[in-house]
Coordinates of C-alpha atoms and ligand atoms in Angstrom, one line a residue:
X1350 CA 85.5 92.9 87.8
X1351 CA 85.5 90.0 85.5
X1352 CA 88.9 87.9 86.9
X1353 CA 88.8 85.3 89.7
X1354 CA 91.5 86.5 91.5
X1355 CA 93.1 89.9 92.6
X1356 CA 96.8 89.7 93.0
X1357 CA 98.3 92.2 94.9
X1358 CA 101.4 93.2 94.3
X1359 CA 103.1 95.0 97.3
X1360 CA 106.8 94.9 96.1
X1361 CA 109.7 92.3 96.7
X1362 CA 112.2 90.4 94.9
X1363 CA 109.5 88.6 92.7
X1364 CA 109.1 92.0 90.7
X1365 CA 112.9 93.7 90.8
X1366 CA 114.8 94.3 88.5
X1367 CA 118.3 95.2 88.0
X1368 CA 119.1 98.5 88.4
X1369 CA 122.6 100.4 89.3
X1370 CA 122.2 99.5 93.0
X1371 CA 121.8 96.5 93.3
X1372 CA 117.5 94.6 93.0
X1373 CA 114.6 96.8 92.7
X1374 CA 111.1 96.4 92.7
X1375 CA 109.6 98.0 88.9
X1376 CA 105.8 98.3 88.0
X1377 CA 104.1 96.7 84.8
X1378 CA 103.8 93.8 86.7
X1379 CA 101.1 92.3 85.1
X1380 CA 102.6 92.0 81.5
X1381 CA 105.6 90.7 82.7
X1382 CA 104.2 87.9 84.5
X1383 CA 102.3 87.4 80.9
X1384 CA 104.8 87.5 79.5
X1385 CA 106.8 85.1 81.5
X1386 CA 103.7 82.5 82.1
X1387 CA 102.4 82.9 78.3
X1388 CA 100.3 79.3 78.2
X1389 CA 100.5 77.6 81.4
X1390 CA 98.0 80.8 81.9
X1391 CA 95.0 79.3 79.6
X1392 CA 94.3 76.7 82.9
X1393 CA 94.8 78.7 85.0
X1394 CA 92.0 81.2 87.1
X1395 CA 92.0 84.4 85.5
X1396 CA 93.6 87.5 87.4
X1397 CA 94.8 90.9 87.2
X1398 CA 97.5 92.9 89.1
X1399 CA 96.6 95.6 91.8
X1400 CA 99.8 97.2 92.4
X1401 CA 100.3 99.4 95.9
X1402 CA 102.0 102.2 95.7
X1403 CA 105.3 102.6 96.5
X1404 CA 106.2 99.4 96.2
X1405 CA 109.1 98.1 98.3
X1406 CA 111.5 96.1 99.0
X1407 CA 110.4 94.2 102.5
X1408 CA 112.9 94.6 103.9
X1409 CA 111.1 98.5 104.6
X1410 CA 107.4 96.7 105.9
X1411 CA 106.5 98.8 109.0
X1412 CA 103.1 97.7 111.1
X1413 CA 101.1 101.0 108.0
X1414 CA 101.9 98.9 105.2
X1415 CA 99.6 95.8 107.3
X1416 CA 97.1 98.5 108.1
X1417 CA 96.9 99.6 104.3
X1418 CA 96.9 96.0 102.3
X1419 CA 94.2 94.9 105.3
X1420 CA 91.9 98.1 103.7
X1421 CA 92.8 96.9 100.3
X1422 CA 92.2 93.7 100.4
X1423 CA 88.5 94.9 102.7
X1424 CA 88.1 98.0 99.8
X1425 CA 87.9 94.5 97.1
X1426 CA 86.8 91.5 98.9
X1427 CA 83.6 91.6 96.9
X1428 CA 84.5 91.2 93.6
X1429 CA 87.9 88.8 93.5
X1430 CA 86.9 85.1 94.3
X1431 CA 90.9 84.7 96.0
X1432 CA 92.5 87.0 96.5
X1433 CA 97.2 86.7 95.8
X1434 CA 99.4 88.7 98.3
X1435 CA 103.1 89.2 96.3
X1436 CA 105.6 89.8 98.9
X1437 CA 109.5 90.0 99.6
X1438 CA 110.8 86.6 101.9
X1439 CA 112.8 88.9 104.3
X1440 CA 109.7 90.5 106.4
X1441 CA 106.8 87.8 104.4
X1442 CA 106.9 85.3 108.3
X1443 CA 105.4 89.5 109.7
X1444 CA 103.1 90.5 107.0
X1445 CA 101.3 86.7 106.5
X1446 CA 101.0 86.8 110.8
X1447 CA 99.7 90.3 111.0
X1448 CA 97.2 89.5 108.1
X1449 CA 96.4 86.3 110.1
X1450 CA 95.2 88.0 113.1
X1451 CA 93.8 90.4 111.3
X1452 CA 91.1 87.4 108.6
X1453 CA 91.0 84.8 111.0
X1454 CA 89.9 81.9 109.5
X1455 CA 89.0 83.1 106.1
X1456 CA 85.8 82.4 103.6
X1457 CA 88.0 83.2 100.8
X1458 CA 91.7 81.7 99.9
X1459 CA 94.1 84.7 101.0
X1460 CA 97.6 83.3 99.6
X1461 CA 101.0 85.0 100.0
X1462 CA 104.1 83.9 97.6
X1463 CA 107.6 85.9 96.3
X1464 CA 110.6 84.7 94.5
X1465 CA 114.7 83.7 95.7
X1466 CA 115.2 85.2 92.0
X1467 CA 113.2 87.8 90.3
X1468 CA 110.5 86.9 87.6
X1469 CA 112.1 86.7 83.5
X1470 CA 115.2 85.9 85.1
X1471 CA 117.6 83.1 84.3
X1472 CA 116.3 79.6 86.7
X1473 CA 113.9 82.0 88.9
X1474 CA 111.5 80.5 90.9
X1475 CA 108.6 83.3 90.7
X1476 CA 106.6 81.6 87.6
X1477 CA 106.8 77.9 89.5
X1478 CA 105.8 80.0 93.2
X1479 CA 103.0 81.5 91.2
X1480 CA 101.3 78.9 89.5
X1481 CA 101.0 76.9 92.4
X1482 CA 99.4 80.4 94.0
X1483 CA 97.2 80.4 91.0
X1484 CA 96.1 77.5 90.8
X1485 CA 95.0 76.9 94.8
X1486 CA 94.2 80.1 94.4
X1487 CA 90.1 79.5 93.4
X1488 CA 90.6 75.7 94.9
X1489 CA 89.6 74.0 98.2
X1490 CA 88.8 76.7 100.3
X1491 CA 92.1 77.6 102.8
X1492 CA 91.3 78.9 105.7
X1493 CA 94.2 80.2 106.7
X1494 CA 96.3 82.9 105.4
X1495 CA 99.0 80.4 104.0
X1496 CA 102.3 81.0 102.3
X1497 CA 102.5 78.6 99.1
X1498 CA 106.1 78.6 98.3
X1499 CA 108.6 75.8 96.7
X1500 CA 106.1 73.0 96.5
X1501 CA 104.6 73.6 100.4
X1502 CA 101.5 75.5 101.6
X1503 CA 102.9 76.4 105.1
X1504 CA 100.3 78.5 107.2
X1505 CA 100.8 81.9 107.4
X1506 CA 101.6 82.8 111.7
X1507 CA 103.9 79.4 111.4
X1508 CA 106.6 80.3 108.5
X1509 CA 110.2 81.7 108.8
X1510 CA 111.7 81.9 106.4
X1511 CA 115.6 80.0 107.2
X1512 CA 117.7 80.3 104.2
X1513 CA 118.4 83.7 102.0
X1514 CA 119.7 81.2 99.1
X1515 CA 117.8 77.9 98.8
X1516 CA 114.7 78.0 96.8
X1517 CA 113.4 76.4 99.9
X1518 CA 113.4 79.1 102.0
X1519 CA 110.5 79.1 104.5
X1520 CA 109.2 76.6 107.2
X1521 CA 106.9 76.0 110.1
X1522 CA 109.1 74.8 113.0
X1523 CA 106.8 73.8 115.1
X1524 CA 103.6 72.5 112.4
X1525 CA 102.9 70.7 109.8
X1526 CA 102.4 71.2 105.9
X1527 CA 99.2 72.4 104.7
X1528 CA 99.9 71.4 101.6
X1529 CA 102.1 69.7 99.3
X1530 CA 102.6 70.9 95.4
X1531 CA 104.4 67.9 93.4
X1532 CA 103.3 65.8 90.7
X1533 CA 99.8 65.7 92.5
X1534 CA 98.7 68.6 94.8
X1535 CA 97.8 67.0 98.3
X1536 CA 96.3 69.4 101.0
X1537 CA 95.8 69.0 104.3
X1538 CA 92.2 70.3 106.0
X1539 CA 92.5 68.9 108.9
X1540 CA 95.4 70.9 109.2
X1541 CA 93.8 74.5 108.5
X1542 CA 91.7 76.1 110.1
X1543 CA 88.3 75.3 111.4
X1544 CA 85.3 77.3 109.2
X1545 CA 83.2 79.8 110.1
X1546 CA 80.1 79.6 109.3
X1547 CA 78.2 82.3 110.9
X1548 CA 76.6 84.0 108.5
X1549 CA 76.7 87.4 109.5
X1550 CA 80.5 86.7 110.2
X1551 CA 82.0 89.7 108.9
X1552 CA 85.9 88.8 107.9
X1553 CA 86.9 92.4 108.8
X1554 CA 85.5 92.9 112.2
X1555 CA 88.6 91.7 113.7
X1556 CA 90.6 94.6 112.1
X1557 CA 90.4 97.5 114.3
X1558 CA 92.2 100.4 115.1
X1559 CA 95.9 100.8 113.3
X1560 CA 98.7 99.1 114.0
X1561 CA 101.4 101.2 115.6
X1562 CA 105.1 101.8 115.0
X1563 CA 107.1 101.6 117.7
X1564 CA 104.7 99.4 119.8
X1565 CA 106.4 96.2 120.4
X1566 CA 110.6 96.0 121.1
X1567 CA 111.8 93.1 120.6
X1568 CA 115.7 91.6 123.6
X1569 CA 117.6 89.3 122.0
X1570 CA 119.3 87.7 125.4
X1571 CA 123.8 87.2 125.1
X1572 CA 126.0 86.1 127.9
X1573 CA 126.7 89.8 128.0
X1574 CA 125.2 93.4 126.5
X1575 CA 125.2 97.4 127.4
X1576 CA 122.7 97.7 130.0
X1577 CA 122.0 101.3 128.3
X1578 CA 120.1 98.7 125.3
X1579 CA 117.4 98.5 127.6
X1580 CA 116.7 100.6 130.3
X1581 CA 116.3 103.1 127.7
X1582 CA 113.0 101.4 126.4
X1583 CA 111.5 102.0 130.1
X1584 CA 111.4 105.9 129.4
X1585 CA 109.5 105.7 125.6
X1586 CA 106.3 105.4 125.9
X1587 CA 105.0 104.1 122.7
X1588 CA 106.4 100.7 123.1
X1589 CA 104.3 99.5 125.4
X1590 CA 105.6 95.5 125.2
X1591 CA 109.0 94.0 125.0
X1592 CA 109.4 90.3 122.9
X1593 CA 112.5 88.9 125.2
X1594 CA 114.4 86.3 123.1
X1595 CA 115.9 83.7 125.8
X1596 CA 117.6 81.2 126.3
X1597 CA 116.9 77.2 124.9
X1598 CA 112.9 76.5 127.2
X1599 CA 113.0 80.3 127.7
X1600 CA 115.9 80.9 130.3
X1601 CA 117.6 84.3 131.0
X1602 CA 121.3 84.9 133.6
X1603 CA 119.0 84.7 136.3
X1604 CA 122.0 86.4 138.5
X1605 CA 122.6 89.4 136.3
X1606 CA 120.1 92.0 139.1
X1607 CA 120.2 94.8 136.9
X1608 CA 118.8 92.8 134.5
X1609 CA 116.2 91.4 136.3
X1610 CA 114.8 94.9 138.1
X1611 CA 115.0 95.9 134.8
X1612 CA 111.7 93.7 133.3
X1613 CA 109.9 93.7 137.3
X1614 CA 110.4 97.8 136.0
X1615 CA 108.8 97.7 132.6
X1616 CA 106.2 94.8 133.7
X1617 CA 105.7 98.1 136.8
X1618 CA 104.7 100.3 134.5
X1619 CA 102.6 98.1 132.3
X1620 CA 104.6 96.9 129.5
X1621 CA 103.6 93.5 128.6
X1622 CA 106.8 91.4 128.6
X1623 CA 106.6 88.0 126.2
X1624 CA 109.3 85.5 126.2
X1625 CA 110.3 83.7 123.8
X1626 CA 112.8 81.1 122.8
X1627 CA 115.5 82.1 120.4
X1628 CA 115.8 78.0 119.3
X1629 CA 113.6 77.4 116.1
X1630 CA 111.3 74.5 117.8
X1631 CA 110.6 73.5 120.4
X1632 CA 109.4 76.5 121.9
X1633 CA 109.0 78.2 125.8
X1634 CA 108.5 76.5 129.2
X1635 CA 109.0 78.9 131.1
X1636 CA 110.0 77.0 134.1
X1637 CA 112.1 73.9 133.5
X1638 CA 114.5 75.6 134.4
X1639 CA 115.0 78.2 137.8
X1640 CA 116.7 80.4 134.9
X1641 CA 112.5 80.6 133.5
X1642 CA 110.7 79.9 136.6
X1643 CA 111.9 83.6 137.5
X1644 CA 109.9 85.2 134.9
X1645 CA 107.0 83.5 135.7
X1646 CA 107.5 85.8 139.3
X1647 CA 107.8 89.1 137.6
X1648 CA 104.9 88.1 134.7
X1649 CA 106.2 87.7 132.2
X1650 CA 103.6 85.8 129.9
X1651 CA 105.0 82.6 128.1
X1652 CA 105.5 82.8 124.4
X1653 CA 104.6 79.4 124.1
X1654 CA 106.0 78.3 120.9
X1655 CA 105.4 81.3 118.9
X1656 CA 107.6 82.3 116.1
X1657 CA 108.9 86.2 116.8
X1658 CA 106.9 87.5 113.9
X1659 CA 103.7 86.0 115.2
X1660 CA 103.8 87.4 118.6
X1661 CA 105.4 90.4 116.9
X1662 CA 101.8 90.9 115.3
X1663 CA 99.9 89.8 117.9
X1664 CA 101.3 92.0 120.2
X1665 CA 100.7 95.3 117.4
X1666 CA 97.2 93.1 116.8
X1667 CA 96.1 93.3 120.7
X1668 CA 97.6 96.8 121.2
X1669 CA 95.7 97.6 117.6
X1670 CA 92.2 96.5 119.0
X1671 CA 93.1 98.9 122.0
X1672 CA 93.7 96.7 124.5
X1673 CA 95.0 97.3 127.5
X1674 CA 97.8 95.9 130.1
X1675 CA 95.3 93.9 132.1
X1676 CA 92.9 92.9 128.5
X1677 CA 96.7 92.0 126.5
X1678 CA 97.9 89.6 130.3
X1679 CA 93.8 87.9 129.5
X1680 CA 94.0 87.8 126.1
X1681 CA 97.4 86.4 125.3
X1682 CA 97.1 82.6 125.9
X1683 CA 93.9 82.6 123.5
X1684 CA 94.9 80.4 119.7
X1685 CA 93.6 83.2 118.1
X1686 CA 94.6 82.3 114.5
X1687 CA 96.5 78.4 116.0
X1688 CA 99.6 80.3 116.1
X1689 CA 101.3 77.9 118.5
X1690 CA 100.6 74.5 119.5
X1691 CA 98.5 73.2 123.2
Ligands
LIG1329 N1 114.7 91.8 100.2 C1 113.7 91.3 99.3 C2 113.2 91.9 100.0 O1 112.1 91.0 100.5 C3 114.2 89.4 99.2 C4 112.7 89.0 98.8 O2 111.9 89.3 98.0 O3 113.1 87.6 98.3 O4 111.6 92.3 99.6

């Protein structure tokens, strides 16, 4: 291969075209990039586009796609200096998190990007994001699986999509930026994952097994909800872990005996239960309130300040590695790739 960068195109707005049903992904992206970016490509690293099949709106992402993406990266790892994953913004945070657990500290840059308006359409942000990703792809070693979007470089497992209408669509509410791209490019290497120096280091060692769809359920705590919504999870054997999206610092309605009994029974059936806050910023301090300390007694694990996307993918990844209920209890508090604040 003579190109420096492999662009892996999964779908997403960046490569979409207008159809009768609305925007949908379309192939032929390499030519469209060359047409849209024209002369500016002369100063950027050379690249080749690999289109995954089928191209998807990222609303259709499933854990299988992460296994496939990892397989694609491992197949082409030796051939290129860096990798750009073009992905829809809707589930960008899930894929960035999944890749971050599987890859750990990267020896080659793995950057994700996408756009809010398709490439080639009026006022599109696609060329800016793509140019930024290409200009960083062979630049300073970026050990984190990262997102480049609207002039910001962000740790992949800390991102959340916070706007469907602004170009500034992503934030890392509980972590600082890894870099800023304005007139000057300013990177913050000290905020990136420490580099692994071992000569025998295998980038793909951490990928073991396959992600299983349906293994992790998410329950949002409300002032009330039908109990059938959660009781059915107890019988579902494919569901091996449950994330509770709780109030504030990690609080639940502790005056609801049926809900407490549900959590106790889930744990009894060896389903790991994780406590994550519905708040964008700050995270869980399980036990700050009596309505949260009840979860300590029930062996619920604190998700600290992890995003939902990171916690969801961490559970999937640990399960894919074959970890048992107890293994996940023991390993949950390991900070594998900077996914929570110590
Ligand atoms: N629905 C699109 C997707 O996630 C949105 C986007 O890419 O911005 O694929």
